[in-house]
CSV table of C-alpha atoms in Angstrom, one decimal:
chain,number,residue,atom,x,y,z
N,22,UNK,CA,9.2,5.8,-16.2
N,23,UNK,CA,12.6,5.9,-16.4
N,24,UNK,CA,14.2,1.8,-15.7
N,25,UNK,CA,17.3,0.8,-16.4
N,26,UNK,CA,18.3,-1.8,-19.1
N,27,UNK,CA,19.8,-5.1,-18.3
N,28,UNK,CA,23.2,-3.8,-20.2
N,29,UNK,CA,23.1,-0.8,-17.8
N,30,UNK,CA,22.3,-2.8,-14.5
N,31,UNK,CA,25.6,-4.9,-16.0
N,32,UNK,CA,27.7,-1.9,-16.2
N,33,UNK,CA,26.6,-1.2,-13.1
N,34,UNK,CA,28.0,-4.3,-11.2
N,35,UNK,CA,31.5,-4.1,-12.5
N,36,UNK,CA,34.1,-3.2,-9.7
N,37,UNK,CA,34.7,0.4,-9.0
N,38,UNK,CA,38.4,1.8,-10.1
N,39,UNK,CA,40.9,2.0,-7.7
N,40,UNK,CA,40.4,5.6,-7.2
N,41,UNK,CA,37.2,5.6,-6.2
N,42,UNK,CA,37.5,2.6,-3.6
N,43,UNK,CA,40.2,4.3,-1.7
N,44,UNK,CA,38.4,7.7,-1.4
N,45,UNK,CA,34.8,6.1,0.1
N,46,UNK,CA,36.4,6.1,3.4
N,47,UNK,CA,37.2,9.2,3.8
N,48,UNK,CA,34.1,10.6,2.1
N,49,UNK,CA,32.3,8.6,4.3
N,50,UNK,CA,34.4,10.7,7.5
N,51,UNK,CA,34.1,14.0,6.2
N,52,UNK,CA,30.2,13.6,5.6
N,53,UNK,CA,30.1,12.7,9.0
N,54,UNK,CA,31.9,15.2,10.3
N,55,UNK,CA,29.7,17.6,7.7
N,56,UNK,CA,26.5,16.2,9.8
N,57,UNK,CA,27.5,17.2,12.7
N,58,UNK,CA,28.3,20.9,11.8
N,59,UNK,CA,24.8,20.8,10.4
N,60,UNK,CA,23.0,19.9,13.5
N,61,UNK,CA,25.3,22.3,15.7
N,62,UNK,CA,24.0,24.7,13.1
N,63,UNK,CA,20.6,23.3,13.2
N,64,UNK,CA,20.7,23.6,17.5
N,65,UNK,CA,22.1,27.4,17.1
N,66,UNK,CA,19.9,29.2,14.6
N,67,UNK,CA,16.4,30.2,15.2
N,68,UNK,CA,14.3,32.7,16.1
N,69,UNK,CA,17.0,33.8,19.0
N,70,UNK,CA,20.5,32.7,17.0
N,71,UNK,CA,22.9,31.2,19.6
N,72,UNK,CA,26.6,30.9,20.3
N,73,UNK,CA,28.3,27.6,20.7
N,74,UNK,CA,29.2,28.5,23.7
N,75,UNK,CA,25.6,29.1,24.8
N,76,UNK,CA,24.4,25.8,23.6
N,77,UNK,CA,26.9,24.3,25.4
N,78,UNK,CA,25.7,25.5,28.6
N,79,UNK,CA,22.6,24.9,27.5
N,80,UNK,CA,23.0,20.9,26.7
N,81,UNK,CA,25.4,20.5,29.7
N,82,UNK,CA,25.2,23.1,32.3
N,83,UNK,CA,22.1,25.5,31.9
N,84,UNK,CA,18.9,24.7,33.4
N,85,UNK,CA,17.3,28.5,32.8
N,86,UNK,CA,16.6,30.1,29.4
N,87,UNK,CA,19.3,28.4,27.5
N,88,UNK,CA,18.7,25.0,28.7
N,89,UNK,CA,14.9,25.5,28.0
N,90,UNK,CA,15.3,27.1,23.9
N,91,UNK,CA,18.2,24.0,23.3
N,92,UNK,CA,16.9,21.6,25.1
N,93,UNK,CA,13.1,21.4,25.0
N,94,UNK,CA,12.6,23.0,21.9
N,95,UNK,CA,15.7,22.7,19.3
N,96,UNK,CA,17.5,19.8,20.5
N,97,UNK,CA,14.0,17.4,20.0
N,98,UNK,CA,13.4,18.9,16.7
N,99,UNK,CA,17.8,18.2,15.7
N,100,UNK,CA,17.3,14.9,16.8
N,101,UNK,CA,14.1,14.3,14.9
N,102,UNK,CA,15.9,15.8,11.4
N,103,UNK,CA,18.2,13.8,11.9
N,104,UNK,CA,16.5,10.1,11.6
N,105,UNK,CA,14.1,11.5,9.4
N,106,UNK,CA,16.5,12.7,7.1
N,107,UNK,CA,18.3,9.1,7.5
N,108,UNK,CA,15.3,7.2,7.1
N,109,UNK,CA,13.9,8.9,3.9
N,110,UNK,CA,17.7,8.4,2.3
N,111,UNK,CA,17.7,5.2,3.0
N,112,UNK,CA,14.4,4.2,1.9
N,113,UNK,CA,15.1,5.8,-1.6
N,114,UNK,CA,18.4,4.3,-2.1
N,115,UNK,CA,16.0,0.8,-1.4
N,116,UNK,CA,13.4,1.9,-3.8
N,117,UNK,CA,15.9,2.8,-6.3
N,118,UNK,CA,17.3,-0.6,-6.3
N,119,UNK,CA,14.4,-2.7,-6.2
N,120,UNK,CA,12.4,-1.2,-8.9
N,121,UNK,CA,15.8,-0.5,-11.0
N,122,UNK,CA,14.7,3.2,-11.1
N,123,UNK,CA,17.0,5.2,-10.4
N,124,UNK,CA,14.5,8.4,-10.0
N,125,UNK,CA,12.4,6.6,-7.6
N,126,UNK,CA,11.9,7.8,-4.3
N,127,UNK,CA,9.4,6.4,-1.6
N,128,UNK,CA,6.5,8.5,-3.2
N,129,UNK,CA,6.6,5.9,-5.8
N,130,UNK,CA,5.1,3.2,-4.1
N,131,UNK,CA,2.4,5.3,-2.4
N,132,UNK,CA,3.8,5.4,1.2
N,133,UNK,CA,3.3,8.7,1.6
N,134,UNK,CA,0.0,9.2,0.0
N,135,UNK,CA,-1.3,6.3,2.8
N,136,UNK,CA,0.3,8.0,5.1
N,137,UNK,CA,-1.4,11.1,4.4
N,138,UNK,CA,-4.8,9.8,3.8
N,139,UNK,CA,-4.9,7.9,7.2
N,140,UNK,CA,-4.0,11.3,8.9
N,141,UNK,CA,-6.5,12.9,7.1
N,142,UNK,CA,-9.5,10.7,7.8
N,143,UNK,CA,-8.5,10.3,11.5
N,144,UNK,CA,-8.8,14.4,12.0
N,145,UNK,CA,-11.8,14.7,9.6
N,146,UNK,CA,-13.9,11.5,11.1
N,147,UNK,CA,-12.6,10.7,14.3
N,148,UNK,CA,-11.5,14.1,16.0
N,149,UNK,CA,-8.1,13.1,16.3
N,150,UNK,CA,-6.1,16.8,16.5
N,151,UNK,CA,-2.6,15.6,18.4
N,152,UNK,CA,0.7,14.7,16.6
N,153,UNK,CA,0.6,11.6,19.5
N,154,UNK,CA,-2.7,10.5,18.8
N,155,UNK,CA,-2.8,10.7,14.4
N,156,UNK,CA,1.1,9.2,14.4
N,157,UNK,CA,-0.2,6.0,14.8
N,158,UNK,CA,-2.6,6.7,11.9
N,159,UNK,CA,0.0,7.7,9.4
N,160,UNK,CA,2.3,4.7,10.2
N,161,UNK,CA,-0.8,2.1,9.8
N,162,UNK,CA,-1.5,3.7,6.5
N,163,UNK,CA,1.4,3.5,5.3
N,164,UNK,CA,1.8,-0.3,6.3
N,165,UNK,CA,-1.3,-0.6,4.9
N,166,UNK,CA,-0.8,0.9,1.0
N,167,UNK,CA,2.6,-0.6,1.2
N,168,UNK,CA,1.3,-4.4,1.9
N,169,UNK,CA,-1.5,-3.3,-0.9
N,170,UNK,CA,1.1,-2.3,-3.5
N,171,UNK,CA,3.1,-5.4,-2.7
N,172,UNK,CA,-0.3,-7.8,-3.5
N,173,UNK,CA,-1.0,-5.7,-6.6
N,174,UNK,CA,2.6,-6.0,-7.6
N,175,UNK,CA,2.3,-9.7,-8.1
N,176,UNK,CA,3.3,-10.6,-4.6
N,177,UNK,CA,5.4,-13.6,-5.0
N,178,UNK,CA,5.5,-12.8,-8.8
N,179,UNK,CA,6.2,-8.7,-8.3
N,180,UNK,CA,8.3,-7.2,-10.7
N,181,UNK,CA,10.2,-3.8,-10.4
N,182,UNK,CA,7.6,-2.8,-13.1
N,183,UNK,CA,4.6,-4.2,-11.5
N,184,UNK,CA,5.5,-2.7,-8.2
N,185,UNK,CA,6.0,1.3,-9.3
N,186,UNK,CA,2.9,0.9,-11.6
N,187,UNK,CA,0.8,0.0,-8.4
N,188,UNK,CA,2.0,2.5,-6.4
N,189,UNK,CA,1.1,5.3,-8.9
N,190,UNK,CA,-1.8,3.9,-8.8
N,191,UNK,CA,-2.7,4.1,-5.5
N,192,UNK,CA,-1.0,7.4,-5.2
N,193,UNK,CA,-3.3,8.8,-7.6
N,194,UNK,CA,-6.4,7.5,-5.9
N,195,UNK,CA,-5.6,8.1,-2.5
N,196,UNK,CA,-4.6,12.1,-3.1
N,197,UNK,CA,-8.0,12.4,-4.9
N,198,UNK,CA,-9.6,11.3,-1.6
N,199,UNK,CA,-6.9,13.6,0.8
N,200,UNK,CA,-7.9,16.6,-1.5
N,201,UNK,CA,-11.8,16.0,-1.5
N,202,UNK,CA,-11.8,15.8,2.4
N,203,UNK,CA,-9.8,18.6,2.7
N,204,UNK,CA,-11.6,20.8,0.7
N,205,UNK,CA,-15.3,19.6,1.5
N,206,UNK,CA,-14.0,20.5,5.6
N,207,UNK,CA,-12.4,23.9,6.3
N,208,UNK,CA,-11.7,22.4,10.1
N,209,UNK,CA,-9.7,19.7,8.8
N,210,UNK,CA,-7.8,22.0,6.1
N,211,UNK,CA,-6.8,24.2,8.7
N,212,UNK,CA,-5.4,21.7,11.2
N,213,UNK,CA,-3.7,19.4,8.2
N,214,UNK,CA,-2.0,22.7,6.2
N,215,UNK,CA,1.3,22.3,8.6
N,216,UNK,CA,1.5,18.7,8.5
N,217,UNK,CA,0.8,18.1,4.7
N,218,UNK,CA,3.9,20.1,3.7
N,219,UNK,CA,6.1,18.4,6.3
N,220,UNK,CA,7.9,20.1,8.8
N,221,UNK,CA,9.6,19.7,11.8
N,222,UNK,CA,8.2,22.3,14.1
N,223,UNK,CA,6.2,20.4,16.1
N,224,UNK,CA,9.3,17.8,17.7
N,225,UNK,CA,8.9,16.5,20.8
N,226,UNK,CA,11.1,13.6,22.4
N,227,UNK,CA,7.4,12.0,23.0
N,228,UNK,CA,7.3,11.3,19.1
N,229,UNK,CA,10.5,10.2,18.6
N,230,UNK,CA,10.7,7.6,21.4
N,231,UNK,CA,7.2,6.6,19.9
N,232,UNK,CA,8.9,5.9,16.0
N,233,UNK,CA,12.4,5.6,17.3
N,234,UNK,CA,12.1,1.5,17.3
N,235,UNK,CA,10.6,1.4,14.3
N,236,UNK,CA,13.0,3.6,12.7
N,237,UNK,CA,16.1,1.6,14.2
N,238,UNK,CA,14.9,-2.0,12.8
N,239,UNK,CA,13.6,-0.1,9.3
N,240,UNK,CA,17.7,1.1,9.2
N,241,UNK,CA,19.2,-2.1,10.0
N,242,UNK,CA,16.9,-4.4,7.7
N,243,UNK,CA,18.0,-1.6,5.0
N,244,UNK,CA,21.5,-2.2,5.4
N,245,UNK,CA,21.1,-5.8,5.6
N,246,UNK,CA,19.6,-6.1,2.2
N,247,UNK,CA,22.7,-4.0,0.4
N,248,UNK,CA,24.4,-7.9,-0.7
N,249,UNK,CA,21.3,-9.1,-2.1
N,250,UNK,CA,20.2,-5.5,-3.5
N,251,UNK,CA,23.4,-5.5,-5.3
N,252,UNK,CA,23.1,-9.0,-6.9
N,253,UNK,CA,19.3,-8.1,-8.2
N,254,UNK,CA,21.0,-5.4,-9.7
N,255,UNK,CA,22.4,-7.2,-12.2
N,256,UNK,CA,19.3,-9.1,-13.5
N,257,UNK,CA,16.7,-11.8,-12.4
N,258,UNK,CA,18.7,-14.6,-14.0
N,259,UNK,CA,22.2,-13.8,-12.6
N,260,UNK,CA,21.1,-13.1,-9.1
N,261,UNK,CA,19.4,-16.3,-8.8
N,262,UNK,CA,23.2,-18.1,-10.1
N,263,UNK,CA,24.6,-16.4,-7.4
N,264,UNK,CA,21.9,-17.5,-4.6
N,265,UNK,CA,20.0,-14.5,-3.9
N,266,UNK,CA,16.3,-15.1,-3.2
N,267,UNK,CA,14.2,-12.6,-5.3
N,268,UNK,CA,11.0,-12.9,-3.7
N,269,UNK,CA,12.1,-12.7,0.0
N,270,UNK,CA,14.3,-9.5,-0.8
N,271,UNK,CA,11.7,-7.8,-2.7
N,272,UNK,CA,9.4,-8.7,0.0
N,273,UNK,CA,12.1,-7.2,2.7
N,274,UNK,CA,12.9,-4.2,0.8
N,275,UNK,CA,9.1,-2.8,0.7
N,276,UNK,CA,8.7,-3.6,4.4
N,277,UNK,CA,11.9,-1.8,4.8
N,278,UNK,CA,10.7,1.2,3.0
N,279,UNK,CA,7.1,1.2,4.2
N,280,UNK,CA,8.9,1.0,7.9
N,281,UNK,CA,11.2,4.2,7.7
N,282,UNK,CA,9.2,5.9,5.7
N,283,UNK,CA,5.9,5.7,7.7
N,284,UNK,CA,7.5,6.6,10.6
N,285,UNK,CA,9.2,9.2,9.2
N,286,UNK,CA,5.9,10.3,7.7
N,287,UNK,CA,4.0,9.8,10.6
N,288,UNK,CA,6.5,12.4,12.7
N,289,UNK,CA,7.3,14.8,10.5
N,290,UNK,CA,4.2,14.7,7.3
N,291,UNK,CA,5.3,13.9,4.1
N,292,UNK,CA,8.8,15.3,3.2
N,293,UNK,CA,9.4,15.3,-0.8
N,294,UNK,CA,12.9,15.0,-2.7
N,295,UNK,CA,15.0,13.7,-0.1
N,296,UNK,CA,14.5,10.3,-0.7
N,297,UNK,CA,15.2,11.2,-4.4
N,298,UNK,CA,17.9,13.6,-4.6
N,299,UNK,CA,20.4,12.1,-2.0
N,300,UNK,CA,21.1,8.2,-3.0
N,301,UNK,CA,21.0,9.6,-6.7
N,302,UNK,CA,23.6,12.1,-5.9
N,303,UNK,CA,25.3,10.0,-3.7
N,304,UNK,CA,25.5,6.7,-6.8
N,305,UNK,CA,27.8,9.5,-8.5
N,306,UNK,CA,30.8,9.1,-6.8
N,307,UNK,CA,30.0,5.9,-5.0
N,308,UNK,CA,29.5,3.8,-7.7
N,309,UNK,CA,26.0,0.8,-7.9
N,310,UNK,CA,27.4,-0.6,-4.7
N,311,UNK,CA,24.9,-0.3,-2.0
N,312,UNK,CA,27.3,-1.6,0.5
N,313,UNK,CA,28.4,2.3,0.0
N,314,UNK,CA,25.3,4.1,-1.2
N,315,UNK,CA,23.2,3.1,1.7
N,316,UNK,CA,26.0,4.6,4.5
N,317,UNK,CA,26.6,7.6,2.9
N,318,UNK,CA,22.8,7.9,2.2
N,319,UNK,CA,22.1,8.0,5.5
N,320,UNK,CA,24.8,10.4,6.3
N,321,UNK,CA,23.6,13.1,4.0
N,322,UNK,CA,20.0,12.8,4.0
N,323,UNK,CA,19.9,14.2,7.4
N,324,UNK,CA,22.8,17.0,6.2
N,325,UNK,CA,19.9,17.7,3.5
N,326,UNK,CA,17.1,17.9,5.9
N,327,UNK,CA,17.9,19.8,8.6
N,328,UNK,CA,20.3,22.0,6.3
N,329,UNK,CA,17.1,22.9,4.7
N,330,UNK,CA,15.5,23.7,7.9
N,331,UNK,CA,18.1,25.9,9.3
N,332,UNK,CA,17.2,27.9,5.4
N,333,UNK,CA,13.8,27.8,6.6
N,334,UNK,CA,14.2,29.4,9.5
N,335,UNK,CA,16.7,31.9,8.2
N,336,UNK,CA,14.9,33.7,5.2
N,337,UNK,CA,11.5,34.2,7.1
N,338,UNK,CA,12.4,35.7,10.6
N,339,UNK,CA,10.6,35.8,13.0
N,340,UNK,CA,8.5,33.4,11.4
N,341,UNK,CA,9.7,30.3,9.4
N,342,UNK,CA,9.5,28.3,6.4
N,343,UNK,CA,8.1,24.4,6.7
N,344,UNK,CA,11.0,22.1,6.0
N,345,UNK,CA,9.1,20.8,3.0
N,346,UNK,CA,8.9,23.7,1.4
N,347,UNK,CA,12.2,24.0,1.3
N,348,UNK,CA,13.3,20.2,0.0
N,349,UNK,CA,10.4,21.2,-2.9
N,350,UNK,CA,11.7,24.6,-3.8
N,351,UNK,CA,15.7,22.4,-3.9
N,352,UNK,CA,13.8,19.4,-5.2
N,353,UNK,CA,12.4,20.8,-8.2
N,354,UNK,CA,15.4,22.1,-10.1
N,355,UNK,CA,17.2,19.2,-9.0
N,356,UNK,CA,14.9,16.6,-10.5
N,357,UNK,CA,14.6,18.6,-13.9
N,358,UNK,CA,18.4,18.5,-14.0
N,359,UNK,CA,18.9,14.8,-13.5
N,360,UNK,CA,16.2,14.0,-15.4
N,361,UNK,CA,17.5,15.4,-18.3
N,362,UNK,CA,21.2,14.3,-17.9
N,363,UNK,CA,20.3,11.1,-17.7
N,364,UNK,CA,18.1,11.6,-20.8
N,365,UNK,CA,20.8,13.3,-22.6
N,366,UNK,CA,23.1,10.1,-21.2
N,367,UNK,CA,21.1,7.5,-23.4
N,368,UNK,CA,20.8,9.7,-26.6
């Protein structure tokens, strides 16, 4: 496990140049405006590609065929990418910054795999088949291996270490247990196989009024904890001088990332690399400050998400590709690459 030195996390808190403060602003309005082109794009292409003009009529005017394809089916599933893609981003830029890992994403800490396992044992055991009725499961399972890793990570006493070595831990046990189930019942294989590769397919405005509050206070808390993120940053010792409370922000930052990303989870099935790839990408030409990395984080997670579902879509007509599919097959490379610049960075 790759964790960054107390020399490093002191580079990393001196101010950024001049340069690069005055161009965050604008970077910050062109990825914006690049999220939106994404999510016309994302409304647009499908099975039936669509003008702009017809998806106008078909958000504002339309009632008939248009109004039914944007509407009911693409605009629930745009709208869904795009808080998913937010949440996972901002969850890893969290992550990163608690456990000083800048290859961390929430994986690390076993959301995902409690996530998975409560979805799993809720179809296997208990019957449950709808995306309404197992949601709740994969959010409570998630809370659930998050509060665990936190009491294994020392609780009051958790250290960056402590924390990523119990959520491997869990990981490890708990996708024994998903993989067992699965194979020892066909039934449940079959009805899990869309949802364990995570996709967004299945959208409905039902699901995301059912995580939307969650989601909303998982952002805010996130953005909240940027100040005393940035001052952990730079040690134990000096965040303390300058009055940040370690306990209480590590304690925020894992319900923060437990939060957004069991409900993201919970909607969509577990989504890998996004959390990763984006904040890691985005510290590049941001800088350490999470006052910046967590906006533009949650900017161009989503651009990443549903960017890789409109690929999805594209290179398997008239079928498509799962979403998560695609963030593994982009994931991959990507990971190999940073791994080994930032290898090649402390040589």
């Amino acid at each position: 496990m790759l964790v960054d030195s107390p020399t490093e996390q002191r580079a990393e808190a001196a101010p950024a140049p001049p340069k690069r403060r005055a161009i965050r602003p604008l970077g910050l309005l062109a990825s914006a405006v690049l999220l939106v082109l994404v999510a016309m794009a994302s409304i647009a292409i499908g099975a039936k590609d669509l003008s702009l003009d017809q998806v106008w009529h078909g958000l504002f005017q339309d009632t008939g065929t248009y109004g039914d394809v944007v509407v009911d089916e693409r605009l629930s599933r745009t709208v869904l990418g795009l808080l998913a893609g937010a949440a996972l981003g901002l969850a890893g830029a969290v992550l990163q910054a608690l456990t000083r890992n800048p290859l961390a994403d929430p994986g690390l800490l076993g959301i995902n795999a409690g996530a998975s396992a409560a979805v799993v044992t809720a179809i296997t055991f208990l019957g449950v088949t709808s995306v309404s009725g197992y949601i709740w499961f994969a959010f409570g399972g998630a809370a659930a291996v998050g509060a665990l890793v936190w009491f294994l990570g020392g609780s009051r006493g958790a250290t960056p270490v402590r924390l990523a070595l119990a959520g491997t831990a869990i990981s490890a046990a708990l996708y024994g247990y998903l993989q067992a189930v699965m194979i020892s019942d066909q039934a449940a294989l079959g009805r899990m196989r869309f949802w364990t590769v995570g996709s967004l397919s299945s959208a409905t405005f039902t699901t995301i009024r059912q995580v939307l509050p969650f989601l909303l206070v998982g952002m805010v808390l996130a953005l909240l904890l940027a100040r005393p993120l940035n001052a952990m940053s730079m040690g134990d010792d000096t965040a303390k001088a300058l009055g940040a409370h370690l306990n209480r922000t590590r304690a925020l930052s894992m319900l923060a990332a437990t939060v957004l990303c069991g409900a993201a989870t919970a909607a969509c099935g577990p989504i890998v690399f996004v959390g990763l790839m984006v904040p890691h990408v985005v510290r590049s030409f941001t800088g350490p400050d999470l006052r910046w990395i967590l906006p533009f984080a949650g900017l161009l997670s989503p651009v990443l998400l549903l960017g890789a579902d409109v690929i999805g879509r594209i290179v398997a007509r008239p079928s498509e590709l799962q979403v998560g599919i695609i963030t593994a097959i982009i994931g991959g490379p990507v990971f190999i690459l940073l791994v080994r610049r930032r290898r090649t960075a402390q040589l």
